[in-house]
C-alpha cells in the first residue's frame, strides 16, 4: 500500500492535536471535563506503593478484556469467553462462548460482542439476547493469528491484528479491515488488508476517535506503541511511533489521561501519558509472566479506581497458578 503523510496537524504535537483533527469524541474514559486533582483522585493506582492485588477469578490463558457501555465485563481466554458477574457479593465466571477455542481480541459494536479466535475465526453474538451467547460467524482469509480487535466509530468496520506469531506456518503481520453488513452486525461483507506490517510483530489494537493505536516490536526495538490515523476515505494514514517501550508489550487500554500498557515477559503494568512518556508503573514480576491486558474498572461491578489485569502465564499452559487468572488491583491510602 502507499502510505500518505499525515496532514493538517503538526506531528510534534502528537495525540492532543491529532484527536482534535479527527472531529470525533474519544471512545474511552470519562466524557465530562475534570480538574487535574479530581482526575488523580478518581484514577487507578499504577505502582506498588498504593496497590493491593487480589485474584478475582481463574481464567485459563487469560488474554483480553472489554467493558460494555453499561459496565458488563467480558474476558477472553484459551478455552472460552466469559462474562464476569457478581452474585451474592461474589464474582463468578459465566461462559458466553458456544464452544471451545483459543480466544484473543474482543470488541463491542452495535450491541454485539465480537471475539477473535487464534484458529482464524470471528465469533459474535447480540448483547441483548438472554443469555448472551457468541458463535463463529466468519472465517478469516490468510490470517496467521487473529489477535487484537477493535471497531470503527459507527460500528460497521472491525480492525483485526494478524500477529505477532503464527499458529502454523509463517507470520503474516498486518491489520485487517472487516466491513460489516449495514443491516446485520453478524455478517461480514468483505475482508481487506488495511495496513501491511511486514517485518513487524503487531499485537494489541485500540481506537480513540479517528486514530488507531497498536503495540508491536521490530528488531532491534523490543516494544512500541504506535498511532495511525483513519483517513476520510477509510484508508490508513502515516503510522507513527508514539512510544518506545522498555519491555515487550501485549495489549493495552486507553485512559482519560493516557494509556495503560501490559508488559508480557516482565509481569508489569505501566502508565503512559498522551505524549508516550511513562509516568508510573509497577515493579517487575508484580504480576505473572504473561501479563496480557490491563483496563480501568467501571461501575457497577468495579470502582473507577480499580485496575483489572489479565495474567496469561505460560503460553498454552492452562492449569498452574502461574497466570491463568483475572486480578483486580485496589487503590489503597498511602500513610
Tab-separated table of C-alpha atoms in Angstrom:
chain	number	residue	atom	x	y	z
A	1	UNK	CA	0.000	0.000	0.000
A	2	UNK	CA	1.037	3.593	-0.486
A	3	UNK	CA	1.408	5.386	2.877
A	4	UNK	CA	0.469	9.038	2.746
A	5	UNK	CA	1.820	11.670	5.130
A	6	UNK	CA	-0.326	12.903	7.992
A	7	UNK	CA	-1.779	16.267	7.045
A	8	UNK	CA	-3.368	19.230	8.842
A	9	UNK	CA	-1.830	18.617	12.274
A	10	UNK	CA	1.847	19.181	13.241
A	11	UNK	CA	3.425	15.817	14.086
A	12	UNK	CA	5.326	17.095	17.101
A	13	UNK	CA	2.050	17.901	18.870
A	14	UNK	CA	1.062	14.254	18.506
A	15	UNK	CA	-2.056	12.990	20.219
A	16	UNK	CA	-3.918	16.030	21.591
A	17	UNK	CA	-3.893	17.826	18.258
A	18	UNK	CA	-4.441	14.646	16.262
A	19	UNK	CA	-7.613	13.914	18.211
A	20	UNK	CA	-8.853	17.451	17.585
A	21	UNK	CA	-8.320	16.881	13.857
A	22	UNK	CA	-10.475	13.748	13.822
A	23	UNK	CA	-13.650	15.578	14.786
A	24	UNK	CA	-14.774	12.619	16.891
A	25	UNK	CA	-15.013	12.120	20.629
A	26	UNK	CA	-12.813	9.509	22.338
A	27	UNK	CA	-14.283	6.067	22.893
A	28	UNK	CA	-12.670	5.505	26.278
A	29	UNK	CA	-12.514	7.410	29.537
A	30	UNK	CA	-14.836	9.979	31.102
A	31	UNK	CA	-16.704	12.293	28.746
A	32	UNK	CA	-17.014	15.161	31.218
A	33	UNK	CA	-14.298	17.710	31.883
A	34	UNK	CA	-12.445	17.225	35.154
A	35	UNK	CA	-9.765	19.098	37.033
A	36	UNK	CA	-6.304	17.586	37.408
A	37	UNK	CA	-6.865	16.979	41.127
A	38	UNK	CA	-10.208	15.224	40.677
A	39	UNK	CA	-8.770	13.148	37.837
A	40	UNK	CA	-5.926	11.972	40.056
A	41	UNK	CA	-8.310	11.209	42.915
A	42	UNK	CA	-10.513	9.045	40.687
A	43	UNK	CA	-7.672	7.347	38.822
A	44	UNK	CA	-6.369	3.835	39.496
A	45	UNK	CA	-3.049	3.165	41.193
A	46	UNK	CA	-0.166	2.304	38.875
A	47	UNK	CA	2.593	1.490	41.384
A	48	UNK	CA	3.299	-0.954	44.208
A	49	UNK	CA	3.115	1.669	46.969
A	50	UNK	CA	-0.621	2.327	46.592
A	51	UNK	CA	-1.820	-1.018	45.252
A	52	UNK	CA	-3.466	-4.054	46.784
A	53	UNK	CA	-3.727	-7.093	44.485
A	54	UNK	CA	-6.500	-9.675	44.692
A	55	UNK	CA	-7.051	-12.695	42.455
A	56	UNK	CA	-10.615	-12.347	41.234
A	57	UNK	CA	-11.212	-15.397	39.035
A	58	UNK	CA	-9.417	-18.326	37.457
A	59	UNK	CA	-9.359	-17.839	33.682
A	60	UNK	CA	-7.202	-20.367	31.780
A	61	UNK	CA	-4.798	-18.495	29.451
A	62	UNK	CA	-6.488	-15.184	30.337
A	63	UNK	CA	-5.962	-12.892	27.350
A	64	UNK	CA	-8.201	-9.855	26.797
A	65	UNK	CA	-10.971	-7.760	28.362
A	66	UNK	CA	-13.693	-5.342	27.336
A	67	UNK	CA	-16.435	-3.409	29.115
A	68	UNK	CA	-19.815	-2.727	27.561
A	69	UNK	CA	-21.255	0.775	27.860
A	70	UNK	CA	-23.398	-0.336	30.795
A	71	UNK	CA	-20.440	-1.850	32.681
A	72	UNK	CA	-20.627	-5.549	31.786
A	73	UNK	CA	-17.156	-7.134	31.733
A	74	UNK	CA	-16.130	-9.829	29.249
A	75	UNK	CA	-12.812	-11.715	29.350
A	76	UNK	CA	-11.274	-13.983	26.717
A	77	UNK	CA	-9.043	-16.954	27.396
A	78	UNK	CA	-7.608	-20.139	25.948
A	79	UNK	CA	-10.845	-22.077	26.330
A	80	UNK	CA	-13.734	-19.636	26.353
A	81	UNK	CA	-15.049	-16.098	26.585
A	82	UNK	CA	-16.647	-15.365	29.939
A	83	UNK	CA	-18.766	-12.622	31.433
A	84	UNK	CA	-17.771	-11.573	34.943
A	85	UNK	CA	-20.918	-11.376	37.057
A	86	UNK	CA	-21.486	-10.667	40.721
A	87	UNK	CA	-23.760	-12.990	42.690
A	88	UNK	CA	-24.293	-12.727	46.446
A	89	UNK	CA	-21.351	-10.330	46.671
A	90	UNK	CA	-19.016	-12.801	44.934
A	91	UNK	CA	-17.599	-12.663	41.415
A	92	UNK	CA	-18.260	-15.660	39.178
A	93	UNK	CA	-17.460	-16.529	35.559
A	94	UNK	CA	-20.343	-17.114	33.159
A	95	UNK	CA	-19.364	-18.711	29.846
A	96	UNK	CA	-20.767	-16.878	26.809
A	97	UNK	CA	-18.960	-18.767	24.009
A	98	UNK	CA	-20.847	-21.610	22.364
A	99	UNK	CA	-17.811	-23.858	22.058
A	100	UNK	CA	-14.123	-24.041	22.936
A	101	UNK	CA	-11.448	-22.003	21.169
A	102	UNK	CA	-8.218	-20.109	21.885
A	103	UNK	CA	-9.851	-16.676	22.149
A	104	UNK	CA	-7.863	-13.479	21.754
A	105	UNK	CA	-9.108	-9.935	20.944
A	106	UNK	CA	-12.534	-8.591	21.914
A	107	UNK	CA	-14.673	-5.744	20.571
A	108	UNK	CA	-18.187	-4.410	21.114
A	109	UNK	CA	-20.151	-2.538	18.449
A	110	UNK	CA	-23.832	-2.121	17.553
A	111	UNK	CA	-24.873	-4.039	20.667
A	112	UNK	CA	-22.804	-7.024	19.532
A	113	UNK	CA	-19.892	-8.768	21.249
A	114	UNK	CA	-17.095	-9.892	18.901
A	115	UNK	CA	-14.228	-12.240	19.723
A	116	UNK	CA	-11.270	-13.345	17.635
A	117	UNK	CA	-10.004	-16.893	17.886
A	118	UNK	CA	-6.464	-17.993	17.121
A	119	UNK	CA	-7.736	-20.556	14.607
A	120	UNK	CA	-8.769	-17.716	12.285
A	121	UNK	CA	-12.447	-17.413	13.126
A	122	UNK	CA	-14.512	-14.433	14.248
A	123	UNK	CA	-17.204	-15.130	16.822
A	124	UNK	CA	-20.134	-12.832	17.606
A	125	UNK	CA	-23.454	-12.570	19.418
A	126	UNK	CA	-26.019	-9.990	20.475
A	127	UNK	CA	-25.544	-8.457	23.923
A	128	UNK	CA	-29.280	-8.073	24.456
A	129	UNK	CA	-30.104	-11.740	23.946
A	130	UNK	CA	-30.657	-13.799	27.082
A	131	UNK	CA	-28.369	-15.496	27.673
A	132	UNK	CA	-25.638	-13.692	25.716
A	133	UNK	CA	-24.010	-16.318	23.511
A	134	UNK	CA	-21.345	-15.943	20.810
A	135	UNK	CA	-20.668	-18.381	17.971
A	136	UNK	CA	-18.499	-18.410	14.804
A	137	UNK	CA	-19.759	-16.015	12.108
A	138	UNK	CA	-16.739	-15.641	9.785
A	139	UNK	CA	-13.556	-17.400	8.695
A	140	UNK	CA	-10.638	-15.032	8.073
A	141	UNK	CA	-8.692	-15.425	4.862
A	142	UNK	CA	-4.892	-15.824	5.171
A	143	UNK	CA	-4.610	-14.928	8.878
A	144	UNK	CA	-1.673	-16.495	10.715
A	145	UNK	CA	-3.062	-15.482	14.125
A	146	UNK	CA	-6.266	-13.473	14.556
A	147	UNK	CA	-5.439	-11.404	17.633
A	148	UNK	CA	-6.236	-7.826	18.727
A	149	UNK	CA	-9.624	-6.425	17.724
A	150	UNK	CA	-11.392	-3.057	17.737
A	151	UNK	CA	-14.217	-1.309	15.881
A	152	UNK	CA	-14.864	1.916	13.988
A	153	UNK	CA	-16.921	4.754	15.438
A	154	UNK	CA	-20.093	3.710	13.603
A	155	UNK	CA	-19.522	0.036	14.404
A	156	UNK	CA	-19.705	-1.044	10.764
A	157	UNK	CA	-15.985	-1.802	10.500
A	158	UNK	CA	-13.783	-4.095	12.571
A	159	UNK	CA	-9.982	-3.863	12.634
A	160	UNK	CA	-8.132	-7.073	13.494
A	161	UNK	CA	-4.426	-7.650	14.122
A	162	UNK	CA	-2.680	-10.581	12.462
A	163	UNK	CA	0.262	-11.416	14.716
A	164	UNK	CA	2.643	-11.360	16.456
A	165	UNK	CA	3.233	-15.080	15.799
A	166	UNK	CA	1.562	-17.812	13.774
A	167	UNK	CA	-0.334	-20.875	14.938
A	168	UNK	CA	1.029	-22.724	11.898
A	169	UNK	CA	3.360	-21.699	9.110
A	170	UNK	CA	4.878	-18.223	8.876
A	171	UNK	CA	3.549	-14.981	10.435
A	172	UNK	CA	1.714	-12.566	8.119
A	173	UNK	CA	1.791	-9.318	10.144
A	174	UNK	CA	-0.889	-6.817	9.200
A	175	UNK	CA	-4.030	-5.030	10.288
A	176	UNK	CA	-7.090	-6.427	8.569
A	177	UNK	CA	-10.289	-4.474	7.927
A	178	UNK	CA	-13.670	-6.230	8.056
A	179	UNK	CA	-16.627	-4.397	6.541
A	180	UNK	CA	-19.768	-5.480	8.386
A	181	UNK	CA	-23.186	-5.506	6.756
A	182	UNK	CA	-25.099	-2.284	7.410
A	183	UNK	CA	-28.271	-4.167	8.329
A	184	UNK	CA	-26.678	-7.151	10.091
A	185	UNK	CA	-23.832	-6.862	12.653
A	186	UNK	CA	-23.300	-10.640	12.464
A	187	UNK	CA	-22.482	-10.640	8.742
A	188	UNK	CA	-19.098	-9.728	7.217
A	189	UNK	CA	-19.370	-8.250	3.725
A	190	UNK	CA	-15.649	-8.297	2.920
A	191	UNK	CA	-12.099	-8.531	4.297
A	192	UNK	CA	-9.189	-6.360	3.132
A	193	UNK	CA	-5.653	-5.657	4.327
A	194	UNK	CA	-5.770	-2.166	5.868
A	195	UNK	CA	-2.106	-1.835	6.887
A	196	UNK	CA	0.729	-4.143	5.868
A	197	UNK	CA	3.236	-4.564	8.727
A	198	UNK	CA	5.802	-6.809	7.092
A	199	UNK	CA	8.833	-7.395	9.300
A	200	UNK	CA	6.992	-6.317	12.453
A	201	UNK	CA	5.248	-8.200	15.261
A	202	UNK	CA	1.909	-6.453	15.987
A	203	UNK	CA	-0.279	-7.443	18.922
A	204	UNK	CA	-2.927	-5.263	20.628
A	205	UNK	CA	-5.098	-2.605	18.985
A	206	UNK	CA	-7.454	0.100	20.275
A	207	UNK	CA	-9.293	3.069	18.752
A	208	UNK	CA	-9.763	6.621	20.020
A	209	UNK	CA	-11.717	8.883	17.706
A	210	UNK	CA	-10.270	8.517	14.201
A	211	UNK	CA	-6.958	7.179	15.487
A	212	UNK	CA	-5.923	3.554	15.760
A	213	UNK	CA	-3.202	2.593	18.231
A	214	UNK	CA	-1.357	-0.714	18.151
A	215	UNK	CA	1.534	-2.332	20.001
A	216	UNK	CA	4.298	-4.100	18.163
A	217	UNK	CA	8.003	-4.922	18.155
A	218	UNK	CA	10.576	-4.806	15.398
A	219	UNK	CA	14.221	-5.812	15.592
A	220	UNK	CA	16.098	-4.178	17.302
A	221	UNK	CA	13.180	-2.354	19.056
A	222	UNK	CA	11.737	-4.612	21.745
A	223	UNK	CA	8.413	-2.831	22.034
A	224	UNK	CA	6.477	0.159	20.751
A	225	UNK	CA	3.114	1.877	20.931
A	226	UNK	CA	2.129	3.222	17.521
A	227	UNK	CA	-0.613	5.528	16.233
A	228	UNK	CA	-2.101	5.640	12.731
A	229	UNK	CA	-4.964	7.904	11.584
A	230	UNK	CA	-8.017	6.612	9.755
A	231	UNK	CA	-8.267	8.864	6.684
A	232	UNK	CA	-11.563	10.318	5.474
A	233	UNK	CA	-11.682	7.729	2.690
A	234	UNK	CA	-11.178	4.936	5.249
A	235	UNK	CA	-7.582	4.160	4.303
A	236	UNK	CA	-4.615	4.144	6.668
A	237	UNK	CA	-2.560	7.291	7.114
A	238	UNK	CA	1.083	7.516	8.138
A	239	UNK	CA	1.898	5.230	11.113
A	240	UNK	CA	3.946	6.958	13.818
A	241	UNK	CA	5.813	5.570	16.820
A	242	UNK	CA	4.255	7.213	19.870
A	243	UNK	CA	6.386	5.429	22.493
A	244	UNK	CA	9.424	3.154	22.549
A	245	UNK	CA	8.872	0.746	25.432
A	246	UNK	CA	11.335	-0.895	27.823
A	247	UNK	CA	9.868	-4.368	27.510
A	248	UNK	CA	7.732	-6.441	25.158
A	249	UNK	CA	4.112	-5.215	25.313
A	250	UNK	CA	0.978	-7.276	24.881
A	251	UNK	CA	-2.330	-5.423	24.848
A	252	UNK	CA	-3.189	-2.037	26.335
A	253	UNK	CA	-6.138	0.248	27.035
A	254	UNK	CA	-6.867	3.942	26.658
A	255	UNK	CA	-7.408	6.044	29.782
A	256	UNK	CA	-8.831	9.544	30.083
A	257	UNK	CA	-5.282	10.863	30.505
A	258	UNK	CA	-3.093	8.349	28.691
A	259	UNK	CA	-2.536	4.632	28.214
A	260	UNK	CA	-2.261	1.548	30.420
A	261	UNK	CA	0.147	-0.988	28.898
A	262	UNK	CA	0.932	-4.565	29.911
A	263	UNK	CA	4.496	-5.923	29.708
A	264	UNK	CA	4.224	-9.595	28.813
A	265	UNK	CA	7.517	-11.096	29.972
A	266	UNK	CA	8.316	-8.913	32.990
A	267	UNK	CA	4.906	-9.109	34.690
A	268	UNK	CA	4.390	-5.355	34.777
A	269	UNK	CA	1.772	-2.730	34.021
A	270	UNK	CA	2.831	0.822	33.187
A	271	UNK	CA	1.070	4.111	32.546
A	272	UNK	CA	1.941	6.462	29.689
A	273	UNK	CA	0.680	9.990	29.112
A	274	UNK	CA	-0.690	11.030	25.731
A	275	UNK	CA	2.808	12.020	24.586
A	276	UNK	CA	4.022	8.462	25.115
A	277	UNK	CA	6.050	9.254	28.229
A	278	UNK	CA	5.981	6.790	31.129
A	279	UNK	CA	4.529	8.485	34.206
A	280	UNK	CA	4.070	5.476	36.524
A	281	UNK	CA	4.475	1.729	36.676
A	282	UNK	CA	4.622	-1.422	38.779
A	283	UNK	CA	7.819	-3.258	39.699
A	284	UNK	CA	8.913	-6.247	37.597
A	285	UNK	CA	7.156	-9.523	38.485
A	286	UNK	CA	4.338	-7.772	40.334
A	287	UNK	CA	2.104	-9.871	38.083
A	288	UNK	CA	2.722	-13.256	36.479
A	289	UNK	CA	4.927	-13.609	33.458
A	290	UNK	CA	2.445	-13.422	30.628
A	291	UNK	CA	0.666	-10.240	31.721
A	292	UNK	CA	-1.630	-9.739	28.750
A	293	UNK	CA	-4.105	-6.857	29.275
A	294	UNK	CA	-4.948	-4.084	31.720
A	295	UNK	CA	-8.090	-1.983	31.994
A	296	UNK	CA	-9.581	0.605	34.344
A	297	UNK	CA	-12.589	-0.588	36.340
A	298	UNK	CA	-16.128	0.640	35.697
A	299	UNK	CA	-19.295	0.666	37.805
A	300	UNK	CA	-21.428	-1.156	38.711
A	301	UNK	CA	-19.038	-4.113	39.114
A	302	UNK	CA	-15.933	-2.080	39.948
A	303	UNK	CA	-14.756	1.326	41.046
A	304	UNK	CA	-13.065	3.750	38.648
A	305	UNK	CA	-10.022	3.489	40.938
A	306	UNK	CA	-9.697	-0.276	40.293
A	307	UNK	CA	-7.436	-1.848	37.700
A	308	UNK	CA	-8.258	-5.186	36.081
A	309	UNK	CA	-5.298	-7.257	34.849
A	310	UNK	CA	-5.358	-10.494	32.874
A	311	UNK	CA	-2.415	-12.782	33.628
A	312	UNK	CA	-1.965	-15.379	30.894
A	313	UNK	CA	1.036	-17.131	32.385
A	314	UNK	CA	2.944	-19.719	30.339
A	315	UNK	CA	1.700	-19.859	26.750
A	316	UNK	CA	-0.576	-22.852	26.256
A	317	UNK	CA	-0.409	-23.971	29.901
A	318	UNK	CA	-3.850	-23.603	31.471
A	319	UNK	CA	-3.775	-25.342	34.846
A	320	UNK	CA	-0.960	-23.959	37.005
A	321	UNK	CA	-1.111	-20.981	39.401
A	322	UNK	CA	1.351	-19.159	37.129
A	323	UNK	CA	-1.071	-16.811	35.411
A	324	UNK	CA	-4.415	-18.233	34.286
A	325	UNK	CA	-6.280	-15.578	36.236
A	326	UNK	CA	-8.003	-12.223	36.353
A	327	UNK	CA	-6.615	-9.903	39.037
A	328	UNK	CA	-8.135	-6.738	40.485
A	329	UNK	CA	-5.816	-4.008	41.769
A	330	UNK	CA	-7.426	-1.900	44.504
A	331	UNK	CA	-6.168	1.577	45.300
A	332	UNK	CA	-5.207	1.985	48.947
A	333	UNK	CA	-4.260	5.041	51.000
A	334	UNK	CA	-0.574	5.794	51.496
A	335	UNK	CA	0.221	6.830	55.045
